[in-house]
């Protein structure tokens, strides 16, 4: 137990009005659409917000666009888990009185590319010098590089890797907002187009448009808001390396292994206390790494754990219940959608609701395996 | 190779590496205090923070640690091509490509011994690539 497990709550949460392909909105407007939906969810006006955090756009841009005068901003941008890290930083800011009400926004025109800057690492960066010359072409050729070593070390089979996508599609089938809902089999996955051996198309995340926003405040104010509060019980963050080639261990994410256990120990929970789990799944191996780095499975055991149905609908550890980045949506920085699903599950409003979900763990990854943020949430104050 | 690769722009901290590849040396760094061997280049030891480090020519031998075979077109490659992670005999891991070898899962076997080969790109940049080792060296 730590100092803050009862003291900060998520009181507003929403995604963009639409998800999927949204060519009529710029990336900045996706931030704003999600933010306005979250403000409505919390019955707040922009002028009630005094803290702004975002990634992908500068907090300066977002605050000005929404007409907010913040006295706290966080522009931490370490990839798709930035929003988990914003939650962690918001906890510290709220508890030290730097601000009272924090808005965290995400918007990304990942599919349509409307109003989206396309920055590239410079040729003088370490990645530019020591990875870019060798034909790397974005996440499908970088995030994926470690998995053959994992497969050889632990005997993970192609069928088990494919099963990750199959199970997540089972969850997506229960979710009307999911981009891909029709059931798939292991054979479908293995027969889908090869993207970067050993990854097939159905083992790679979607590319879609969308956004999401969260509003956090101190727990003494939760009765002022219409929605049931979701308490932030514990948080963790870390970074490892911007270069996948320099990971300490190709079969484990050091950032996962720091951020995840820290969040769980801050929350004062054990694995058996967890009712619901989200692990950022840009590619099919991430839930396998995440289950092991969080300690839900022993080394080399997560593939079989998923194959046996423990994370599927009706299983003991419901995982990625919105369908995940593989089937629900993935705009590029998916972490916000994982957080939204944890909030829905703890409010009891998820399309694929887990009965009696009281504690959710949400593990994010960013910049390939470069960074991680983890948030533990509960629907009651931690006792 | 059909087109051009995105080429590195050396910095003061990495210049020795790119000077080395141009003359056929794969240069690594070793800490003078704790003997840690590391890559990518920097003027201090990432293990103990000592600024007392030396540059040395590595053996050029290593083994295939992991890879993917990209099936998407790339201007610098003909057809499917592997992006490889090579662990050097001295310890560090680096990204590269495997040449002189079919770009297939059957031909690219994890832990296969490799040796460096150098491919000039222009007057200033030569890339270190790897090929199956002529004489076996066990990982
Ligand atoms: Zn040292």
Coordinates of C-alpha atoms and ligand atoms in Angstrom, one line a residue:
Chain A
X1 CA 0.0 0.0 0.0
X2 CA 1.2 3.4 -0.9
X3 CA 0.2 6.9 -0.2
X4 CA -2.1 7.5 -3.2
X5 CA -4.1 4.3 -3.7
X6 CA -7.4 6.0 -2.6
X7 CA -6.7 9.5 -3.6
X8 CA -7.1 10.0 -7.3
X9 CA -9.9 8.9 -9.6
X10 CA -10.8 8.9 -13.2
X11 CA -14.1 10.8 -13.4
X12 CA -14.5 11.3 -17.1
X13 CA -13.6 9.0 -20.0
X14 CA -14.6 8.8 -23.6
X15 CA -13.4 8.0 -27.1
X16 CA -14.1 9.9 -30.3
X17 CA -17.6 9.8 -31.5
X18 CA -16.5 7.6 -34.4
X19 CA -13.7 5.0 -34.6
X20 CA -12.2 3.5 -37.7
X21 CA -11.8 5.6 -40.8
X22 CA -12.5 9.3 -40.2
X23 CA -11.3 11.2 -43.2
X24 CA -13.4 14.3 -42.3
X25 CA -11.4 15.1 -39.1
X26 CA -7.9 16.3 -38.6
X27 CA -5.8 14.7 -36.0
X28 CA -6.2 17.8 -33.7
X29 CA -9.9 17.6 -34.0
X30 CA -9.8 13.9 -33.0
X31 CA -8.1 15.1 -29.8
X32 CA -10.8 17.7 -29.3
X33 CA -13.8 15.4 -30.2
X34 CA -12.6 12.9 -27.6
X35 CA -11.9 15.7 -25.1
X36 CA -15.4 17.2 -25.5
X37 CA -16.9 13.8 -25.1
X38 CA -15.0 13.2 -21.9
X39 CA -15.9 16.6 -20.6
X40 CA -19.6 15.8 -21.2
X41 CA -19.1 12.4 -19.5
X42 CA -17.9 14.3 -16.4
X43 CA -20.3 17.1 -16.8
X44 CA -17.5 19.6 -17.0
X45 CA -16.6 22.6 -19.2
X46 CA -13.2 23.2 -20.7
X47 CA -12.8 26.1 -18.2
X48 CA -13.0 23.5 -15.4
X49 CA -9.7 21.9 -16.6
X50 CA -6.5 23.2 -15.2
X51 CA -4.1 20.4 -16.2
X52 CA -3.5 19.1 -19.8
X53 CA -1.4 16.1 -20.9
X54 CA -1.1 14.7 -24.4
X55 CA 1.2 13.0 -26.8
X56 CA 1.3 13.2 -30.6
X57 CA 0.3 16.9 -30.5
X58 CA 1.9 19.4 -28.1
X59 CA -0.1 20.2 -25.0
X60 CA 0.2 23.8 -26.1
X61 CA -1.7 23.0 -29.2
X62 CA -4.4 21.0 -27.5
X63 CA -4.9 23.4 -24.6
X64 CA -5.2 26.4 -26.9
X65 CA -7.5 24.6 -29.3
X66 CA -9.8 23.7 -26.4
X67 CA -9.6 27.1 -24.8
X68 CA -7.9 25.9 -21.6
X69 CA -5.5 27.9 -19.5
X70 CA -3.6 25.2 -17.7
X71 CA -1.3 25.6 -14.8
X72 CA 0.1 22.1 -15.3
X73 CA 1.1 20.4 -18.6
X74 CA 2.7 17.1 -19.5
X75 CA 3.9 16.5 -23.0
X76 CA 5.7 13.2 -22.3
X77 CA 5.7 11.5 -25.7
X78 CA 7.4 8.1 -25.6
X79 CA 5.0 6.3 -27.9
X80 CA 1.7 4.5 -27.3
X81 CA 2.1 4.1 -23.6
X82 CA 2.5 7.9 -23.1
X83 CA -1.1 8.1 -21.8
X84 CA -0.4 5.6 -19.0
X85 CA 2.5 7.7 -18.0
X86 CA 0.4 10.8 -18.1
X87 CA -2.0 9.2 -15.6
X88 CA 1.0 8.5 -13.4
X89 CA 2.2 12.0 -13.6
X90 CA -1.3 13.4 -13.1
X91 CA -1.5 11.5 -9.8
X92 CA 1.6 13.3 -8.6
X93 CA 0.4 16.7 -9.8
X94 CA -3.1 16.3 -8.2
X95 CA -1.7 15.1 -4.9
X96 CA 0.8 18.0 -4.7
X97 CA -1.9 20.5 -5.5
X98 CA -0.3 21.6 -8.7
X99 CA -3.7 21.4 -10.4
X100 CA -7.2 20.1 -9.5
X101 CA -8.6 18.6 -12.7
X102 CA -6.5 17.0 -15.4
X103 CA -7.5 16.3 -19.0
X104 CA -5.5 13.7 -21.0
X105 CA -6.1 13.6 -24.7
X106 CA -5.2 11.4 -27.6
X107 CA -6.2 11.7 -31.3
X108 CA -4.5 10.2 -34.2
X109 CA -5.4 10.1 -37.9
X110 CA -3.4 6.9 -38.3
X111 CA -5.3 5.7 -41.3
X112 CA -6.4 8.8 -43.1
X113 CA -3.4 10.9 -42.3
X114 CA -5.4 14.2 -42.0
X115 CA -3.4 16.9 -40.4
X116 CA -0.7 14.5 -39.2
X117 CA 2.9 15.3 -39.1
X118 CA 5.1 12.5 -40.5
X119 CA 8.3 13.0 -38.6
X120 CA 11.2 10.6 -39.2
X121 CA 14.2 9.9 -37.1
X122 CA 17.2 11.8 -38.4
X123 CA 20.1 10.1 -40.1
X124 CA 22.4 11.2 -37.3
X125 CA 20.3 9.6 -34.6
X126 CA 21.4 6.2 -33.2
X127 CA 18.5 4.5 -35.0
X128 CA 19.3 6.5 -38.2
X129 CA 22.8 5.3 -38.1
X130 CA 22.6 1.7 -36.8
X131 CA 19.1 0.5 -37.8
X132 CA 17.7 2.5 -40.7
X133 CA 20.3 1.5 -43.2
X134 CA 19.4 -2.2 -43.0
X135 CA 15.9 -2.0 -44.5
X136 CA 13.8 -1.4 -41.4
X137 CA 10.3 -0.2 -42.5
X138 CA 8.4 0.8 -39.4
X139 CA 6.9 -1.3 -36.6
X140 CA 6.2 -4.5 -38.7
X141 CA 10.0 -4.9 -39.1
X142 CA 11.1 -3.6 -35.7
X143 CA 8.6 -4.6 -33.0
X144 CA 8.6 -8.1 -34.5
X145 CA 12.4 -8.7 -34.5
X146 CA 12.7 -10.4 -31.1
X147 CA 10.1 -13.1 -31.5
X148 CA 12.1 -15.7 -33.4
X149 CA 14.5 -15.8 -30.4
X150 CA 11.6 -16.2 -28.1
X151 CA 10.2 -19.0 -30.2
X152 CA 13.5 -20.9 -30.2
X153 CA 14.2 -20.4 -26.5
X154 CA 10.8 -21.4 -25.3
X155 CA 9.3 -23.5 -28.1
X156 CA 6.4 -21.1 -28.8
X157 CA 4.8 -22.4 -32.0
X158 CA 3.4 -20.4 -34.9
X159 CA 0.0 -21.8 -34.0
X160 CA 0.3 -20.4 -30.5
X161 CA 1.3 -17.0 -31.8
X162 CA -1.7 -17.1 -34.2
X163 CA -3.9 -18.1 -31.3
X164 CA -3.4 -14.6 -29.7
X165 CA -5.2 -13.1 -32.7
X166 CA -7.9 -15.7 -32.7
X167 CA -8.8 -15.1 -29.0
X168 CA -8.8 -11.4 -29.4
X169 CA -11.1 -11.7 -32.3
X170 CA -13.4 -13.7 -30.0
X171 CA -13.6 -10.6 -27.7
X172 CA -14.0 -8.2 -30.6
X173 CA -17.0 -10.3 -31.8
X174 CA -18.7 -9.2 -28.6
X175 CA -18.0 -5.5 -29.3
X176 CA -20.1 -3.5 -31.8
X177 CA -17.4 -0.8 -32.1
X178 CA -14.6 -3.2 -33.0
X179 CA -13.3 -2.8 -36.5
X180 CA -12.9 -6.5 -37.1
X181 CA -15.6 -8.8 -35.7
X182 CA -16.0 -11.9 -37.8
X183 CA -14.5 -15.0 -36.1
X184 CA -11.1 -16.3 -37.3
X185 CA -9.3 -19.6 -36.9
X186 CA -5.6 -20.4 -36.4
X187 CA -5.6 -21.5 -40.1
X188 CA -7.0 -18.1 -41.2
X189 CA -4.2 -16.4 -39.4
X190 CA -1.5 -18.6 -40.8
X191 CA -3.0 -18.3 -44.3
X192 CA -3.1 -14.5 -44.2
X193 CA -0.5 -12.6 -46.1
X194 CA 3.0 -12.6 -44.7
X195 CA 4.0 -9.2 -43.6
X196 CA 7.4 -9.8 -41.9
X197 CA 8.2 -13.4 -41.3
X198 CA 7.1 -14.9 -38.9
X199 CA 4.2 -12.3 -38.7
X200 CA 1.2 -12.7 -40.8
X201 CA -1.3 -9.8 -41.5
X202 CA -3.7 -11.0 -38.8
X203 CA -0.9 -10.9 -36.2
X204 CA -0.3 -7.2 -36.9
X205 CA -2.4 -4.4 -35.5
X206 CA -5.0 -2.6 -37.4
X207 CA -4.4 0.9 -38.8
X208 CA -7.4 3.2 -38.0
X209 CA -8.4 6.7 -36.9
X210 CA -9.7 7.7 -33.5
X211 CA -9.1 9.3 -30.2
X212 CA -9.8 9.2 -26.5
X213 CA -9.6 11.3 -23.4
X214 CA -9.6 10.9 -19.6
X215 CA -10.3 13.3 -16.8
X216 CA -8.8 12.8 -13.4
X217 CA -9.2 14.6 -10.1
X218 CA -8.7 14.0 -6.4
X219 CA -10.9 11.4 -4.7
X220 CA -12.5 13.9 -2.3
X221 CA -14.4 15.3 -5.3
X222 CA -15.8 12.1 -6.9
X223 CA -19.3 12.8 -5.7
X224 CA -19.4 15.9 -7.9
X225 CA -19.4 13.8 -11.0
X226 CA -22.2 11.8 -12.6
X227 CA -20.2 8.7 -13.5
X228 CA -19.0 6.1 -11.1
X229 CA -15.4 6.9 -10.2
X230 CA -12.5 4.6 -11.2
X231 CA -9.7 4.9 -8.7
X232 CA -6.0 4.9 -9.7
X233 CA -4.6 2.3 -7.3
X234 CA -1.0 2.1 -8.6
X235 CA 1.2 3.3 -11.4
X236 CA 4.5 2.5 -13.0
X237 CA 6.7 3.7 -15.8
X238 CA 10.0 3.0 -17.4
X239 CA 12.0 3.1 -20.6
X240 CA 14.6 0.8 -22.0
X241 CA 16.1 1.6 -25.4
X242 CA 15.0 3.4 -28.6
X243 CA 16.7 0.6 -30.6
X244 CA 15.1 -2.9 -30.6
X245 CA 18.5 -4.3 -31.5
X246 CA 19.8 -3.1 -28.2
X247 CA 17.2 -4.7 -25.9
X248 CA 18.9 -6.5 -23.0
X249 CA 16.9 -9.7 -23.6
X250 CA 15.0 -10.4 -26.8
X251 CA 12.5 -12.5 -24.9
X252 CA 11.5 -9.9 -22.3
X253 CA 10.7 -6.2 -22.1
X254 CA 12.7 -4.6 -19.4
X255 CA 10.4 -1.6 -19.4
X256 CA 7.4 -4.0 -18.9
X257 CA 9.2 -5.7 -16.1
X258 CA 9.9 -2.5 -14.3
X259 CA 6.6 -0.6 -14.9
X260 CA 4.2 -3.5 -14.4
X261 CA 5.4 -4.9 -11.0
X262 CA 5.9 -1.3 -9.7
X263 CA 2.3 -0.5 -10.5
X264 CA 1.0 -3.7 -8.8
X265 CA 3.2 -3.2 -5.7
X266 CA 2.1 0.5 -5.4
X267 CA -1.5 -0.8 -5.6
X268 CA -0.8 -3.4 -3.0
X269 CA -2.3 -6.2 -5.1
X270 CA -1.3 -9.7 -6.0
X271 CA -1.9 -11.5 -9.3
X272 CA -5.0 -13.3 -7.9
X273 CA -6.6 -9.9 -7.2
X274 CA -6.7 -9.0 -10.8
X275 CA -10.1 -9.4 -12.5
X276 CA -9.3 -7.8 -15.9
X277 CA -6.1 -7.2 -17.8
X278 CA -5.2 -5.1 -20.8
X279 CA -1.8 -5.6 -22.5
X280 CA -1.0 -3.3 -25.5
X281 CA -1.0 -5.6 -28.5
X282 CA 0.5 -3.9 -31.5
X283 CA 1.6 -7.4 -32.6
X284 CA 0.6 -10.8 -31.4
X285 CA 3.7 -11.5 -29.3
X286 CA 3.1 -8.5 -27.0
X287 CA 0.5 -10.2 -24.8
X288 CA 2.8 -13.1 -24.4
X289 CA 5.7 -10.9 -23.3
X290 CA 3.4 -8.8 -21.1
X291 CA 1.9 -11.8 -19.3
X292 CA 5.4 -13.0 -18.4
X293 CA 6.9 -9.7 -17.5
X294 CA 3.9 -8.9 -15.3
X295 CA 4.4 -12.3 -13.6
X296 CA 1.0 -13.8 -14.5
X297 CA 2.9 -16.6 -16.3
X298 CA 6.3 -18.1 -15.9
X299 CA 8.9 -17.7 -18.6
X300 CA 7.9 -19.4 -21.8
X301 CA 4.4 -20.3 -20.5
X302 CA 2.2 -17.5 -21.8
X303 CA 1.7 -19.0 -25.3
X304 CA 0.2 -22.2 -23.8
X305 CA -1.8 -20.1 -21.3
X306 CA -3.5 -18.2 -24.1
X307 CA -3.9 -21.4 -26.2
X308 CA -5.7 -23.1 -23.3
X309 CA -8.3 -20.3 -23.2
X310 CA -7.5 -18.7 -19.9
X311 CA -7.6 -15.2 -21.5
X312 CA -10.6 -15.8 -23.7
X313 CA -14.2 -15.0 -23.0
X314 CA -15.2 -17.1 -20.0
X315 CA -11.5 -17.6 -19.0
X316 CA -10.0 -16.9 -15.6
X317 CA -8.0 -13.9 -16.8
X318 CA -9.9 -11.8 -19.3
X319 CA -7.4 -10.1 -21.5
X320 CA -7.8 -7.3 -24.1
X321 CA -11.6 -7.5 -23.9
X322 CA -12.2 -4.8 -26.4
X323 CA -10.6 -6.9 -29.1
X324 CA -7.3 -5.1 -28.7
X325 CA -5.1 -3.4 -31.3
X326 CA -5.4 -6.6 -33.4
X327 CA -9.2 -6.4 -33.8
X328 CA -10.7 -3.3 -32.0
X329 CA -8.7 -0.4 -33.3
X330 CA -5.1 0.9 -33.5
X331 CA -4.4 4.4 -34.5
X332 CA -0.6 4.3 -33.9
X333 CA -0.6 5.1 -30.1
X334 CA -3.1 2.6 -28.8
X335 CA -2.6 3.0 -25.1
X336 CA -5.5 5.4 -24.6
X337 CA -7.9 2.8 -25.9
X338 CA -6.6 0.2 -23.5
X339 CA -7.2 2.6 -20.6
X340 CA -10.7 3.4 -21.9
X341 CA -11.5 -0.3 -21.9
X342 CA -10.3 -0.7 -18.3
X343 CA -12.5 2.2 -17.3
X344 CA -15.5 0.7 -19.1
X345 CA -15.0 -2.6 -17.4
X346 CA -14.7 -1.0 -13.9
X347 CA -17.8 1.1 -14.6
X348 CA -19.6 -2.0 -15.7
X349 CA -20.4 -0.6 -19.1
X350 CA -18.1 -2.6 -21.4
X351 CA -19.7 -4.3 -24.4
X352 CA -18.0 -7.6 -23.4
X353 CA -18.5 -7.0 -19.7
X354 CA -16.5 -9.2 -17.3
X355 CA -18.8 -10.1 -14.4
X356 CA -17.8 -8.5 -11.1
X357 CA -14.7 -6.7 -12.5
X358 CA -13.3 -4.7 -9.6
X359 CA -9.6 -4.5 -10.4
X360 CA -8.0 -3.9 -13.8
X361 CA -4.4 -3.8 -14.8
X362 CA -3.5 -1.9 -18.0
X363 CA 0.0 -2.3 -19.4
X364 CA 1.2 -0.1 -22.2
X365 CA 4.2 -0.2 -24.5
X366 CA 5.7 2.6 -26.6
X367 CA 8.3 3.2 -29.3
X368 CA 8.5 -0.5 -30.0
X369 CA 9.8 -2.0 -26.8
X370 CA 11.3 1.3 -25.8
X371 CA 8.9 2.4 -23.0
X372 CA 6.2 1.2 -20.8
X373 CA 3.5 2.6 -18.5
X374 CA 1.2 0.5 -16.3
X375 CA -1.9 1.6 -14.4
X376 CA -3.8 -0.4 -11.8
X377 CA -7.4 0.7 -11.3
X378 CA -10.2 -0.3 -9.0
X379 CA -13.9 0.6 -8.9
X380 CA -13.7 1.2 -5.2
X381 CA -11.1 3.0 -3.0
X382 CA -8.4 0.6 -2.1
X383 CA -9.2 -0.9 1.3
Chain B
X1 CA 20.7 -4.1 -54.2
X2 CA 18.6 -2.0 -56.6
X3 CA 18.2 1.4 -54.9
X4 CA 19.8 3.3 -52.1
X5 CA 19.5 2.8 -48.5
X6 CA 18.9 5.5 -45.9
X7 CA 22.5 6.2 -45.0
X8 CA 23.9 7.1 -41.6
X9 CA 25.1 10.6 -40.8
X10 CA 28.1 10.1 -38.4
X11 CA 28.3 12.2 -35.3
X12 CA 31.5 13.0 -33.4
X13 CA 30.8 10.1 -31.1
X14 CA 30.3 7.6 -33.9
X15 CA 32.8 8.8 -36.5
X16 CA 35.4 6.1 -35.5
X17 CA 32.9 3.4 -36.3
X18 CA 32.2 4.6 -39.8
X19 CA 35.9 5.4 -40.4
X20 CA 36.5 1.7 -39.4
X21 CA 34.0 0.2 -41.8
X22 CA 35.5 2.2 -44.6
X23 CA 38.8 0.5 -44.0
X24 CA 37.4 -3.0 -43.4
X25 CA 37.3 -2.9 -39.6
X26 CA 34.3 -3.4 -37.3
X27 CA 35.2 -1.2 -34.4
X28 CA 33.8 -1.7 -30.9
X29 CA 34.7 0.0 -27.7
X30 CA 35.9 -1.4 -24.4
X31 CA 36.0 0.2 -21.0
X32 CA 39.5 0.6 -19.6
X33 CA 38.1 0.4 -16.1
X34 CA 35.6 -2.5 -16.1
X35 CA 36.5 -4.2 -19.5
X36 CA 32.8 -4.0 -20.6
X37 CA 32.6 -4.2 -24.4
X38 CA 29.7 -2.2 -25.9
X39 CA 27.9 -0.9 -28.9
X40 CA 26.5 1.5 -30.3
X41 CA 29.4 3.9 -29.9
X42 CA 29.6 6.5 -27.1
X43 CA 32.6 8.1 -25.3
X44 CA 31.8 6.5 -22.0
X45 CA 31.1 3.1 -20.6
X46 CA 27.4 2.3 -20.3
X47 CA 28.2 -0.2 -17.5
X48 CA 30.2 2.0 -15.2
X49 CA 30.1 5.5 -16.6
X50 CA 33.9 5.7 -17.0
X51 CA 35.1 8.1 -19.6
X52 CA 38.2 6.0 -20.1
X53 CA 37.4 3.8 -23.0
X54 CA 39.3 2.4 -26.0
X55 CA 38.3 1.6 -29.6
X56 CA 39.4 -1.8 -30.9
X57 CA 38.8 -3.8 -34.1
X58 CA 36.4 -6.7 -33.4
X59 CA 36.9 -10.1 -34.9
X60 CA 33.9 -9.7 -37.2
X61 CA 32.6 -13.1 -36.1
X62 CA 29.2 -13.6 -34.6
X63 CA 26.0 -15.5 -34.8
X64 CA 22.4 -14.9 -35.9
X65 CA 20.3 -14.0 -32.9
X66 CA 16.9 -13.2 -34.5
X67 CA 15.4 -11.7 -37.6
X68 CA 12.4 -11.0 -39.6
X69 CA 11.9 -11.4 -43.4
X70 CA 10.1 -8.3 -44.7
X71 CA 7.6 -9.1 -47.5
X72 CA 6.9 -5.4 -48.2
X73 CA 8.8 -3.7 -51.0
X74 CA 11.8 -1.6 -50.1
X75 CA 13.7 0.6 -52.7
X76 CA 17.1 -0.8 -51.6
X77 CA 16.2 -4.5 -51.8
X78 CA 15.1 -6.9 -54.4
X79 CA 12.2 -9.1 -53.2
X80 CA 11.9 -10.4 -49.7
X81 CA 14.8 -9.5 -47.4
X82 CA 15.8 -10.3 -43.9
X83 CA 16.6 -7.7 -41.2
X84 CA 18.9 -9.5 -38.8
X85 CA 20.1 -9.1 -35.3
X86 CA 23.7 -10.4 -35.0
X87 CA 25.4 -11.1 -31.7
X88 CA 29.1 -10.5 -32.1
X89 CA 31.7 -12.8 -30.6
X90 CA 32.7 -9.9 -28.2
X91 CA 29.2 -9.6 -26.8
X92 CA 27.3 -6.7 -28.3
X93 CA 24.3 -7.2 -30.6
X94 CA 23.8 -5.2 -33.8
X95 CA 21.3 -4.9 -36.6
X96 CA 22.4 -5.8 -40.1
X97 CA 21.5 -7.8 -43.2
X98 CA 22.6 -11.3 -44.2
X99 CA 24.2 -11.6 -47.6
X100 CA 25.3 -14.6 -49.7
X101 CA 22.4 -16.5 -48.4
X102 CA 18.8 -17.2 -49.4
X103 CA 16.4 -14.9 -47.6
X104 CA 14.2 -17.8 -46.4
X105 CA 13.4 -19.3 -43.0
X106 CA 15.1 -22.5 -44.2
X107 CA 18.4 -20.8 -45.0
X108 CA 18.4 -18.4 -42.1
X109 CA 18.8 -20.6 -39.0
X110 CA 19.1 -19.1 -35.6
X111 CA 22.6 -19.3 -34.1
X112 CA 24.2 -19.9 -37.5
X113 CA 27.8 -18.6 -37.5
X114 CA 28.3 -15.3 -39.4
X115 CA 31.2 -13.1 -40.4
X116 CA 31.2 -9.5 -41.3
X117 CA 31.6 -8.2 -44.8
X118 CA 31.7 -4.6 -45.9
X119 CA 29.6 -2.9 -48.6
X120 CA 30.6 0.6 -49.6
X121 CA 27.6 2.9 -50.3
X122 CA 29.6 6.0 -51.3
X123 CA 32.9 7.6 -50.5
X124 CA 32.3 8.1 -46.9
X125 CA 29.9 5.4 -45.8
X126 CA 30.5 1.6 -45.8
X127 CA 27.9 -0.6 -44.2
X128 CA 28.8 -3.7 -42.2
X129 CA 26.8 -6.7 -43.4
X130 CA 27.1 -10.3 -42.5
X131 CA 27.4 -13.6 -44.4
X132 CA 27.5 -17.2 -43.4
X133 CA 30.9 -17.9 -41.9
X134 CA 33.3 -19.8 -44.1
X135 CA 34.8 -21.5 -41.1
X136 CA 32.5 -22.5 -38.3
X137 CA 32.6 -20.5 -35.2
X138 CA 30.2 -21.7 -32.5
X139 CA 28.2 -19.1 -30.6
Ligands
LIG1 ZN1 33.1 0.4 -17.5

